[in-house]
mmCIF file of C-alpha atoms in Angstrom:
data_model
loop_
_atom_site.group_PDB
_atom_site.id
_atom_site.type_symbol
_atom_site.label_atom_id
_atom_site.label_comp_id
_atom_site.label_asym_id
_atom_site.label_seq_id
_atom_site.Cartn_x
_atom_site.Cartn_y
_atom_site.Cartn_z
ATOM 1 C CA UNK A 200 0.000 0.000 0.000
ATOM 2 C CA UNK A 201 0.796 3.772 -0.375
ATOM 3 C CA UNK A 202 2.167 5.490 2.675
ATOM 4 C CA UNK A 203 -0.601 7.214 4.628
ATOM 5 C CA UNK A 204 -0.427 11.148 3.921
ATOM 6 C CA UNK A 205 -1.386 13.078 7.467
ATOM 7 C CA UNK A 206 -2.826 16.299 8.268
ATOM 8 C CA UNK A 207 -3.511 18.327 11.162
ATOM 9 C CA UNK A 208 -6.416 20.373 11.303
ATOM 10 C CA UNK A 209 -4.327 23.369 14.115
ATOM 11 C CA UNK A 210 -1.339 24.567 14.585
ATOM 12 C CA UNK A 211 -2.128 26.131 18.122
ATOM 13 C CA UNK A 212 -0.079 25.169 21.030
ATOM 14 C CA UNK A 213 -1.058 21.534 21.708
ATOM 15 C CA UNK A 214 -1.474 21.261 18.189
ATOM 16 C CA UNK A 215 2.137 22.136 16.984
ATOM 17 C CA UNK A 216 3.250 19.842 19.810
ATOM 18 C CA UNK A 217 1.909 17.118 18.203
ATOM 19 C CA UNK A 218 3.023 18.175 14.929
ATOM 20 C CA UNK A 219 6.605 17.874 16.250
ATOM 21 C CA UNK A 220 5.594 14.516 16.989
ATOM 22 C CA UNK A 221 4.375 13.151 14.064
ATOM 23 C CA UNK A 222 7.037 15.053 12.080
ATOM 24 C CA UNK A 223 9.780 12.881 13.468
ATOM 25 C CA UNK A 224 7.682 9.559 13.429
ATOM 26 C CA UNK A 225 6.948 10.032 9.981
ATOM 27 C CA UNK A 226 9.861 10.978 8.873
ATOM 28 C CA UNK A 227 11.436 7.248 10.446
ATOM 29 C CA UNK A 228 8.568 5.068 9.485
ATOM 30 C CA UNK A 229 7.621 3.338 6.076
ATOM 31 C CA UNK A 230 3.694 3.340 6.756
ATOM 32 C CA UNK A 231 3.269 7.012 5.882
ATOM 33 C CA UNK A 232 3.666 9.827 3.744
ATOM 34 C CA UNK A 233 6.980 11.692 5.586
ATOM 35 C CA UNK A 234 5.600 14.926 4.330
ATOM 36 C CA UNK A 235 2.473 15.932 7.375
ATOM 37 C CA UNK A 236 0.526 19.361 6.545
ATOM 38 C CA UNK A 237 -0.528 21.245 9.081
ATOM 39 C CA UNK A 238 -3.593 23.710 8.461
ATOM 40 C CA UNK A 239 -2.571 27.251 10.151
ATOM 41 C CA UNK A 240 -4.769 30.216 10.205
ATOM 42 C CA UNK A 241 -2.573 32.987 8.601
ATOM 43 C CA UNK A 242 -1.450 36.055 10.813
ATOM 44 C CA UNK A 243 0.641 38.374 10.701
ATOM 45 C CA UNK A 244 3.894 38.090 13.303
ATOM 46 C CA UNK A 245 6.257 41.055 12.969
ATOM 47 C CA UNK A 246 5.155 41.906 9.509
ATOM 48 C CA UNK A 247 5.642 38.061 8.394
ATOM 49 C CA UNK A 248 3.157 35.500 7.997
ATOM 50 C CA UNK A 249 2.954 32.716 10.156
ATOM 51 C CA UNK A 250 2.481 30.140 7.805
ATOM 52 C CA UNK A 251 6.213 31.497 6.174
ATOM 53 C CA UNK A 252 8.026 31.636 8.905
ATOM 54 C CA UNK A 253 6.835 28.074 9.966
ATOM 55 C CA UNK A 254 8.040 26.959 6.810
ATOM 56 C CA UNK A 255 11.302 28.906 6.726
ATOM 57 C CA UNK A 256 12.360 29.167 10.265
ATOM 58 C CA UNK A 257 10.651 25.868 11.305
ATOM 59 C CA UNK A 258 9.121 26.636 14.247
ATOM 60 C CA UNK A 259 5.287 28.532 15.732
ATOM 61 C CA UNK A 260 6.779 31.902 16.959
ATOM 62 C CA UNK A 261 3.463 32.482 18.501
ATOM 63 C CA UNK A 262 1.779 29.426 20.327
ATOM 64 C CA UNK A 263 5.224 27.286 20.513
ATOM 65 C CA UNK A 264 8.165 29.460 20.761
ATOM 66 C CA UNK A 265 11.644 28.212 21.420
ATOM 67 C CA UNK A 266 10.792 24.596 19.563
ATOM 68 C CA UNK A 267 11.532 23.928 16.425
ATOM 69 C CA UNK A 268 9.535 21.739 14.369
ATOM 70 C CA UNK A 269 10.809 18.991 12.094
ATOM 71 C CA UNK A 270 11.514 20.698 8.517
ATOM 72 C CA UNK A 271 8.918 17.774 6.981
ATOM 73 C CA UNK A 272 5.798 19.777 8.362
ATOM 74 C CA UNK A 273 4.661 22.136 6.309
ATOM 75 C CA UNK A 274 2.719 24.796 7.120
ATOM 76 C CA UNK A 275 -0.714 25.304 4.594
ATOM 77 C CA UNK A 276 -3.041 28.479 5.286
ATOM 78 C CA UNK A 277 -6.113 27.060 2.694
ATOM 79 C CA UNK A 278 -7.797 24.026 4.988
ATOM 80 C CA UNK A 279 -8.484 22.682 2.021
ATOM 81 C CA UNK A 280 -5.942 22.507 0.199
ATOM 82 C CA UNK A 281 -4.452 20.898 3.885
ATOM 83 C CA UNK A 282 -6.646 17.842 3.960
ATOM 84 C CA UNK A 283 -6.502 17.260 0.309
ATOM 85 C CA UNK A 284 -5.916 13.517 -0.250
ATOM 86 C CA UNK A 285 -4.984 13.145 3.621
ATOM 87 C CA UNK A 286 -5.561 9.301 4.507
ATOM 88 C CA UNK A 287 -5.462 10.552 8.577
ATOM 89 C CA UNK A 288 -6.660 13.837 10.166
ATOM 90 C CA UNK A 289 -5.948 14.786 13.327
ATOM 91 C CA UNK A 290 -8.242 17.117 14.736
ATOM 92 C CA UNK A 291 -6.769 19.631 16.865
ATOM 93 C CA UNK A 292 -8.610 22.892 17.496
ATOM 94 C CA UNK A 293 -10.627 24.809 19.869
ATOM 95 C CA UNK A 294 -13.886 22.793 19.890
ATOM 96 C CA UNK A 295 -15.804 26.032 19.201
ATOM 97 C CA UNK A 296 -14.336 26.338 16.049
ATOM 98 C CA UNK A 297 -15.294 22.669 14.947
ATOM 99 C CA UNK A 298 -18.299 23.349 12.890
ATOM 100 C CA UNK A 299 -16.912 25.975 10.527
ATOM 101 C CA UNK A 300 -13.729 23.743 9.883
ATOM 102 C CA UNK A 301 -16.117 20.721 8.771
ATOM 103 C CA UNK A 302 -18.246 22.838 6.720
ATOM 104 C CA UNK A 303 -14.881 23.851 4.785
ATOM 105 C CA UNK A 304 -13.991 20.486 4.762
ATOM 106 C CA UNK A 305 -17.370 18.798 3.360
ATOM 107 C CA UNK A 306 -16.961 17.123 0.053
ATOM 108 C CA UNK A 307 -13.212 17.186 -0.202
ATOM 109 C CA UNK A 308 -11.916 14.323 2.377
ATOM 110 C CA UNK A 309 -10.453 11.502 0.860
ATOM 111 C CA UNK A 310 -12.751 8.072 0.884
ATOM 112 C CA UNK A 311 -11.515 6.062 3.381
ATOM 113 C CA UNK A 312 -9.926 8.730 5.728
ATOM 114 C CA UNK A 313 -9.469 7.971 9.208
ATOM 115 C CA UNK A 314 -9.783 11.456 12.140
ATOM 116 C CA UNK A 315 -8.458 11.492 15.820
ATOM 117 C CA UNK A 316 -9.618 14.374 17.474
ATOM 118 C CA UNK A 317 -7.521 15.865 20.229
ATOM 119 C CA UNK A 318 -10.855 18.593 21.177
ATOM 120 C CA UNK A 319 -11.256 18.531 24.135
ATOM 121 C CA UNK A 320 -14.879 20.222 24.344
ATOM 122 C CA UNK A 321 -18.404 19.120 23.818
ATOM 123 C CA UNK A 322 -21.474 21.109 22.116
ATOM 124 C CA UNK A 323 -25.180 21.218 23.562
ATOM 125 C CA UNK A 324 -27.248 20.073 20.350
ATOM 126 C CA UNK A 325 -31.119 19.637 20.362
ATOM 127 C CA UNK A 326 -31.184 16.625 21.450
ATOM 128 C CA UNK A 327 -28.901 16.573 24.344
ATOM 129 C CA UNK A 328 -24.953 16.270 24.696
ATOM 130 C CA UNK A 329 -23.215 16.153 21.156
ATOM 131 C CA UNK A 330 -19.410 15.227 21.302
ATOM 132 C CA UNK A 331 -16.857 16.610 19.259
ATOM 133 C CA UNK A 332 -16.008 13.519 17.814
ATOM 134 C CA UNK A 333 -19.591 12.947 16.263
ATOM 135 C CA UNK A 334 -19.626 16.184 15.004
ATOM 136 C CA UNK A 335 -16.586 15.129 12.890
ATOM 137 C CA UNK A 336 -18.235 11.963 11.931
ATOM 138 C CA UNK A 337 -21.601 13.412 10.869
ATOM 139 C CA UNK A 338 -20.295 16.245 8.894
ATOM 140 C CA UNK A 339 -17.393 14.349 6.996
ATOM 141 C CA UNK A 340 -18.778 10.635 7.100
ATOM 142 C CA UNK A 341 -15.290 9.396 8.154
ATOM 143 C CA UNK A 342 -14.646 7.564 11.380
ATOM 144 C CA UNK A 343 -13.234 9.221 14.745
ATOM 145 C CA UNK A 344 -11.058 8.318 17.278
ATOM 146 C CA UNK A 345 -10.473 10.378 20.090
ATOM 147 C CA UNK A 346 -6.736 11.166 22.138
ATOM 148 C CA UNK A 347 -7.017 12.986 25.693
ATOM 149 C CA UNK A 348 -4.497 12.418 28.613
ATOM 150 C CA UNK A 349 -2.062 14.030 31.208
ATOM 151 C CA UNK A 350 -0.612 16.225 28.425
ATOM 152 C CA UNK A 351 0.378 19.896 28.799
ATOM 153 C CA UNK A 352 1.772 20.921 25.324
ATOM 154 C CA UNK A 353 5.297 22.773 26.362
ATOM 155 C CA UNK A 354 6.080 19.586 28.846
ATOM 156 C CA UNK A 355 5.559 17.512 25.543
ATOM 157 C CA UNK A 356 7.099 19.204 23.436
ATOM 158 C CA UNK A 357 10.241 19.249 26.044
ATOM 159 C CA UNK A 358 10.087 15.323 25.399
ATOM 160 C CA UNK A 359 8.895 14.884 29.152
ATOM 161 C CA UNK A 360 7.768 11.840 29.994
ATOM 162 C CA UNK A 361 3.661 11.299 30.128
ATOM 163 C CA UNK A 362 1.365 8.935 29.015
ATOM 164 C CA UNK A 363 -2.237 9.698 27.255
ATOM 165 C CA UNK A 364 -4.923 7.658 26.745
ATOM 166 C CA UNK A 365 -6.522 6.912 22.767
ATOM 167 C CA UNK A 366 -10.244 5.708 22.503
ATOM 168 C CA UNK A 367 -10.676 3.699 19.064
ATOM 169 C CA UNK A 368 -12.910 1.295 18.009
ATOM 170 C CA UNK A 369 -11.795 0.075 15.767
ATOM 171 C CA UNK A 370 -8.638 -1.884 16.718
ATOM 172 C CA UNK A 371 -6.238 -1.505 13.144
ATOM 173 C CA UNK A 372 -7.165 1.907 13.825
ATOM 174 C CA UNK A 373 -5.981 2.168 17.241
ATOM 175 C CA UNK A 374 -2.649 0.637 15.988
ATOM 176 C CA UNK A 375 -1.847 3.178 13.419
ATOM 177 C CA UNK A 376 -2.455 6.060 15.697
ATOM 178 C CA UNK A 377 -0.009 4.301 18.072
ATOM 179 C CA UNK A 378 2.177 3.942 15.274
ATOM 180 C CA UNK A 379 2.019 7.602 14.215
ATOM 181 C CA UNK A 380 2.058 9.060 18.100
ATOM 182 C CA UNK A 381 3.701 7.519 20.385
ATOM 183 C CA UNK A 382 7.364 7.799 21.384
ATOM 184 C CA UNK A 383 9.417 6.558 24.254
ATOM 185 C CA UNK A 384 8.143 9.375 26.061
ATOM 186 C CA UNK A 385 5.036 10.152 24.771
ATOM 187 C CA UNK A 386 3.504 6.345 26.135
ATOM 188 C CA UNK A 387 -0.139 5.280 24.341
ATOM 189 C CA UNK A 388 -2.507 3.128 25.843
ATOM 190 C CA UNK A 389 -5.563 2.484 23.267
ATOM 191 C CA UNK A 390 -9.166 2.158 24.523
ATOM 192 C CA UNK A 391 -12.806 0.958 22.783
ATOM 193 C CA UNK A 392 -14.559 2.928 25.240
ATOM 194 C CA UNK A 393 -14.402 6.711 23.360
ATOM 195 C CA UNK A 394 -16.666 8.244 24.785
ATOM 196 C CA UNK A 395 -15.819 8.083 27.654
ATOM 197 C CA UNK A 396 -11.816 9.531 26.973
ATOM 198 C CA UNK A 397 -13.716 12.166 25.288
ATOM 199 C CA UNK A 398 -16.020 13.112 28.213
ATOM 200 C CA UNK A 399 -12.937 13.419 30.654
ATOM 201 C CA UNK A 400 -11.246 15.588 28.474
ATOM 202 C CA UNK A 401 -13.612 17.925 28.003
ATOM 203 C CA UNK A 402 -14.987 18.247 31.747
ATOM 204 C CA UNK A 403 -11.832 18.079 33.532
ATOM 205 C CA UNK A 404 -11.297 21.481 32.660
ATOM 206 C CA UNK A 405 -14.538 22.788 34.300
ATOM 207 C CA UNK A 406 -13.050 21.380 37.537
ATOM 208 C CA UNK A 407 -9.950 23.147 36.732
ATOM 209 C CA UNK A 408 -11.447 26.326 37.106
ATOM 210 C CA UNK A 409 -12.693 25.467 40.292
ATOM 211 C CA UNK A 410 -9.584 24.221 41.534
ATOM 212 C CA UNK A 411 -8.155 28.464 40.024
ATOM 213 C CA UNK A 412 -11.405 29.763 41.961
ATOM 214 C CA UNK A 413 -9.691 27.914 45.118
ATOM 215 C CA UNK A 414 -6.149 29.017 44.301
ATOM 216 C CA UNK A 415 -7.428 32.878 43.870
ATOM 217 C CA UNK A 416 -9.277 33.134 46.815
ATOM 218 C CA UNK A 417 -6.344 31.529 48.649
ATOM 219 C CA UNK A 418 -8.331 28.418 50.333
ATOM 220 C CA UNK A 419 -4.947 26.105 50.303
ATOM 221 C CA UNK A 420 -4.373 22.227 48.726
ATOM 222 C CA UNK A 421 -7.064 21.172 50.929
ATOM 223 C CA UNK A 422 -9.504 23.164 49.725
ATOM 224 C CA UNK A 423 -8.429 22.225 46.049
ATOM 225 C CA UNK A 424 -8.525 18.504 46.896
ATOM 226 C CA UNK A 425 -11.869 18.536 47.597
ATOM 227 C CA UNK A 426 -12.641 20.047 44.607
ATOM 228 C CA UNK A 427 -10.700 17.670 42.715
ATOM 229 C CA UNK A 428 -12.401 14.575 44.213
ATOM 230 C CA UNK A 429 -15.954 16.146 44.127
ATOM 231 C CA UNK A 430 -15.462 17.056 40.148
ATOM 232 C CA UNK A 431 -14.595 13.338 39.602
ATOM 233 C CA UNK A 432 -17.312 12.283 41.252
ATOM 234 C CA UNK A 433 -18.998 14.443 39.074
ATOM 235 C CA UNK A 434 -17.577 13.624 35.892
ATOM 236 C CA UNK A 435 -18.115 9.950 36.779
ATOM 237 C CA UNK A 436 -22.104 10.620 37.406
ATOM 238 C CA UNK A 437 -22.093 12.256 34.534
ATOM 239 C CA UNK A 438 -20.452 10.343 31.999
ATOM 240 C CA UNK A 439 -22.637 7.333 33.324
ATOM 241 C CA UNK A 440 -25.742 9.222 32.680
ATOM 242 C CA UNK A 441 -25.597 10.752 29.270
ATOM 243 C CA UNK A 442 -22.697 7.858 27.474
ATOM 244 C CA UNK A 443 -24.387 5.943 24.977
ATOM 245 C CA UNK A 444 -23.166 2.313 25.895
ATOM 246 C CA UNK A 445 -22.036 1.105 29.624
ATOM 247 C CA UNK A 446 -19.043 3.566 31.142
ATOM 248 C CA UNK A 447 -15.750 1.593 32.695
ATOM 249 C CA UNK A 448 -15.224 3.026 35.904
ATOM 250 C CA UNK A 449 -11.293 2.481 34.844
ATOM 251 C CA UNK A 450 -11.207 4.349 32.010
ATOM 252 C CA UNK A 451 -11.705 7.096 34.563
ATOM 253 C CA UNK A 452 -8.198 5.690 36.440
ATOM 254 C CA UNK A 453 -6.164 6.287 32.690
ATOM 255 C CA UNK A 454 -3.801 9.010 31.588
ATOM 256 C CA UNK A 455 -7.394 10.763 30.588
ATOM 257 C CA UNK A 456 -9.506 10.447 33.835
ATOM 258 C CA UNK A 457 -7.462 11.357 37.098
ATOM 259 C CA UNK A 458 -4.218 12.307 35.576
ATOM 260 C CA UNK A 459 -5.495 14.796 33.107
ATOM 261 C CA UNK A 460 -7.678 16.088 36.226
ATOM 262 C CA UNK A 461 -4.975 16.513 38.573
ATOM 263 C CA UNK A 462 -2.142 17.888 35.518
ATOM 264 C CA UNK A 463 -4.767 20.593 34.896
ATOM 265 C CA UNK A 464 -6.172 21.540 38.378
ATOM 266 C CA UNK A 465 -2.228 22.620 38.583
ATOM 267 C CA UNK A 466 -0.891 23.596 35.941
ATOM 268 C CA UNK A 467 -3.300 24.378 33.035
ATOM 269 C CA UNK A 468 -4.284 27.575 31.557
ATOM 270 C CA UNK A 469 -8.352 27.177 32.992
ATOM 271 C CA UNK A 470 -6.759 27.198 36.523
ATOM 272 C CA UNK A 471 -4.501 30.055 35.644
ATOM 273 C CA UNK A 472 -7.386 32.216 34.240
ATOM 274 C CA UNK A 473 -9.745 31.180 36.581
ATOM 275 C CA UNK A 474 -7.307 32.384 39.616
ATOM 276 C CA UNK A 475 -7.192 35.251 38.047
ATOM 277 C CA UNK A 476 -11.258 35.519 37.545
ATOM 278 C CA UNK A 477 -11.183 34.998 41.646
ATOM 279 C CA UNK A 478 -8.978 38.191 42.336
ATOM 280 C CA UNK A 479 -12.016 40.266 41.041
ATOM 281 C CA UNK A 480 -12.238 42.906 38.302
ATOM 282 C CA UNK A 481 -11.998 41.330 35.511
ATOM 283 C CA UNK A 482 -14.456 39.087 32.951
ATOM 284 C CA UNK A 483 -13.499 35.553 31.794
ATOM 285 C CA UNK A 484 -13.325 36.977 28.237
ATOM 286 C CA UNK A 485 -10.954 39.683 29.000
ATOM 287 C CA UNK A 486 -8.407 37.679 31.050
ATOM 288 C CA UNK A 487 -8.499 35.374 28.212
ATOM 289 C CA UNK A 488 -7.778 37.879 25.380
ATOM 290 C CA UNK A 489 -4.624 39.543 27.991
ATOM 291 C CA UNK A 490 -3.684 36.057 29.035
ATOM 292 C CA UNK A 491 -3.297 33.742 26.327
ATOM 293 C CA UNK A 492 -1.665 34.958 23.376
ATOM 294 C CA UNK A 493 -4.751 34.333 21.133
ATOM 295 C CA UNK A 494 -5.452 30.401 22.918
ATOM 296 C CA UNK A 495 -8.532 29.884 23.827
ATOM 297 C CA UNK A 496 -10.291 28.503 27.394
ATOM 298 C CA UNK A 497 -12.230 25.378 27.030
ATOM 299 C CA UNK A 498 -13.282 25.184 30.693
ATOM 300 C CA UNK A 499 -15.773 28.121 31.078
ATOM 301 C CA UNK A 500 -17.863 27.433 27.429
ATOM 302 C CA UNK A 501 -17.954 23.788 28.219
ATOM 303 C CA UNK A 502 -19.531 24.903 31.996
ATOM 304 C CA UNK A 503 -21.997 26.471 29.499
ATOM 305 C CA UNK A 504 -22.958 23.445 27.373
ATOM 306 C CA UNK A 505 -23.152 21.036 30.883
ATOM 307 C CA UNK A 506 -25.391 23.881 32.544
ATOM 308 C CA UNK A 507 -27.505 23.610 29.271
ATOM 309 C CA UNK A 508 -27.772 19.952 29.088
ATOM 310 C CA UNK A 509 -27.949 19.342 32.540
ATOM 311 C CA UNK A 510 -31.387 21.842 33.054
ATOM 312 C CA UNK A 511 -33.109 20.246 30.612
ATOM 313 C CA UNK A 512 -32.727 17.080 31.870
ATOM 314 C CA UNK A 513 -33.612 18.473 35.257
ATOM 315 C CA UNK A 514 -30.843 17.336 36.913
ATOM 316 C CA UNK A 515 -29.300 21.222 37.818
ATOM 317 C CA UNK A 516 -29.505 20.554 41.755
ATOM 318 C CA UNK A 517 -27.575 16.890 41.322
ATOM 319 C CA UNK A 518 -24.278 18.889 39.894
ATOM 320 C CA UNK A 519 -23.820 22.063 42.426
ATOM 321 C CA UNK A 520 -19.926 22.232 40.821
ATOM 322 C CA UNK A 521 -20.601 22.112 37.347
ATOM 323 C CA UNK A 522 -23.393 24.441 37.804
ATOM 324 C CA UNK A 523 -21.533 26.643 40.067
ATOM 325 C CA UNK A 524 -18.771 27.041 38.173
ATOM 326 C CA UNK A 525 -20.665 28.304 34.870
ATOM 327 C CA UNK A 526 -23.248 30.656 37.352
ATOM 328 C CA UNK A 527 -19.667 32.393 38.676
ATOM 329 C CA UNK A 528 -18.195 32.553 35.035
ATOM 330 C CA UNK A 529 -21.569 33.466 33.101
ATOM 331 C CA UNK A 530 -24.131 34.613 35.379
ATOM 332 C CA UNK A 531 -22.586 36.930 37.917
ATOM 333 C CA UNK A 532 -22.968 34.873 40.946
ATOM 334 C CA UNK A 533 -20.057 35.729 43.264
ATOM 335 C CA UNK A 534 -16.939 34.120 43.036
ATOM 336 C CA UNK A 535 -16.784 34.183 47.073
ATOM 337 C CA UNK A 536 -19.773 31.915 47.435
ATOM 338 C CA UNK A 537 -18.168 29.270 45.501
ATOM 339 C CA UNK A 538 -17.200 27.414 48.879
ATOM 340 C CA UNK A 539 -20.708 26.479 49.566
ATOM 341 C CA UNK A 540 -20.999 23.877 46.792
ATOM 342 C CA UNK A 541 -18.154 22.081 48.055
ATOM 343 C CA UNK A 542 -20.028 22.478 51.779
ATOM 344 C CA UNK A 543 -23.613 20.855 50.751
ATOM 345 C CA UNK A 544 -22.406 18.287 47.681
ATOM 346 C CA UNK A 545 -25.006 15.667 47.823
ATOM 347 C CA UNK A 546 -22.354 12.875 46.506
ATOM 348 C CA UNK A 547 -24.271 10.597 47.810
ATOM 349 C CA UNK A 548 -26.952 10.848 44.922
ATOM 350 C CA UNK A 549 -23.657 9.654 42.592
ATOM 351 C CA UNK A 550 -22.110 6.911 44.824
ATOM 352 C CA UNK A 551 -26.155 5.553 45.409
ATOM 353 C CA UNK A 552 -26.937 5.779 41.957
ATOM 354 C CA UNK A 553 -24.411 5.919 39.414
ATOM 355 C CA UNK A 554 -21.319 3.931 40.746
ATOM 356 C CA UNK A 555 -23.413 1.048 41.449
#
């Protein structure tokens, strides 16, 4: 067979990570194409575009300075023109931005392709809870894995150690993406259960503003661990009430569940934001604009889509941190009174009922 051309779909922080990545895995294997494209949206750094000096100076001045990327990825500002004749996509955007990128994509993906998204996010549709990963698979008729874990983009890039967890169904699936991913320290372990990996990506980072709320209003590790435990709990009761098939309680003990919880109750950019929500004056959209460098948070807009989902189902009063969390970000409820979730947490609706 042809070697498999790739594509990413981002070229943010976590997403030039993992083009570094699959630059130097390509580049050493025989199963694929060693040329990967990587869709960037075109900006303007210093009078240059980025997309140039990415493919001149091999390296993301703006979301990954200081690494430089292998000179086989190559920088494309047309999506398009990106995915065209791409045998695997790897999805790696901010999940708000999903929808527009598969409507440019319709009608020219490659029969056969195979996606792995790396959103972590999940959209309020009018049915219920939509994941990223269907969205994908609706829109472009191609089938979607799903990568979350432990992963903060700079430590990866560094070549830290850290594992991450991939949900696939389809086994020969699961084995390419291992193929293409992993590296002695970059360790896979490959899942069937994807939805719920998926889930735990996306609402770990509502507890990780929660754990910033704590750090802001200076309530101590304590305080934090609490929060920690009681937004597992919550994730777990959730997951178990709105997954499609049975949820593994051990998925939730993977690189995805508690160490992706814990990595980014410390040391992601919701927490950082969100401790700087809790010192007062300041929105959630305008830390993020001063904050980030143009990255977006995932952890207040996915608050949104829970709060959503969660009152029509009528289940608002069963998930005081979730809820909490989005009233404080979206709905001016005071940041101080955040304590008193943590004080009257009726956890023992979720260990009655859902971890049965």
């Amino acid at each position: 067979m042809p070697p498999m051309k790739v594509c990413i779909v981002g070229s943010g922080n976590w997403g030039s990570a993992i083009a570094k990545i699959v630059g130097q895995n390509t580049h050493k294997s025989n199963r694929f194409d060693p040329t990967v494209k990587i869709w960037v949206f075109e900006e303007l750094i210093n009078g240059r575009k980025l997309t140039e000096i990415i493919n001149q100076d091999h390296e993301n001045v703006k979301y990954l300075p200081g690494h430089k990327l292998p000179p086989n990825v190559v920088a494309v500002p047309d999506i398009e023109v990106a995915a065209d004749g791409a045998d695997i996509l790897i999805f790696v955007i901010p999940h708000q931005f999903i929808p527009k990128a598969c409507e440019q994509l319709t009608g020219h993906i490659k029969k056969g392709a195979i996606g792995i998204s790396l959103i972590k996010g999940i959209d309020e549709g009018p049915e219920g809870l939509r994941l990223i990963s269907d969205i994908i698979r609706e829109k472009l008729n191609i089938e979607v894995s799903v990568l979350m874990g432990a992963n903060i983009a700079n430590e990866v890039a560094d070549e830290m150690f850290c594992e991450t967890t991939i949900g696939c169904k389809n086994a020969s699936d699961g084995k390419i993406f291992k193929e293409l991913l992993q590296t002695p320290n970059f360790r896979i372990t490959v899942v069937d259960d994807c939805d719920t990996v998926e889930l735990c990506g996306a609402l770990k980072n509502i507890v990780a503003v929660g754990a910033g709320f704590c750090d802001g209003l200076g309530f101590g590790d304590n305080t934090k661990a609490a929060v920690i435990r009681l937004g597992l709990m919550e994730m777990i009761a959730f997951a178990k009430l709105f997954c499609k098939g049975n949820v593994s309680i051990s998925i939730f003990l993977e690189s995805c569940g508690v160490a992706d919880l814990i990595t980014t109750c410390y040391g992601g950019r919701n927490r950082k934001v969100a401790e700087a929500f809790a010192h007062g004056g300041k929105s959630i959209e305008q830390l993020e604009k001063e904050m980030l460098n143009g990255q977006k948070l995932q952890g207040p807009q996915t608050s949104a889509e829970v709060y959503k989902i969660l009152k029509q189902k009528k289940m608002v009063d069963k998930f005081p941190l979730f809820v909490n969390i989005y009233l404080i970000c979206y709905e001016g409820k005071s940041v101080k009174d955040f304590i008193t979730c943590l004080q009257n947490h009726p956890e023992h609706f979720i260990l009655q009922s859902e971890l049965r």
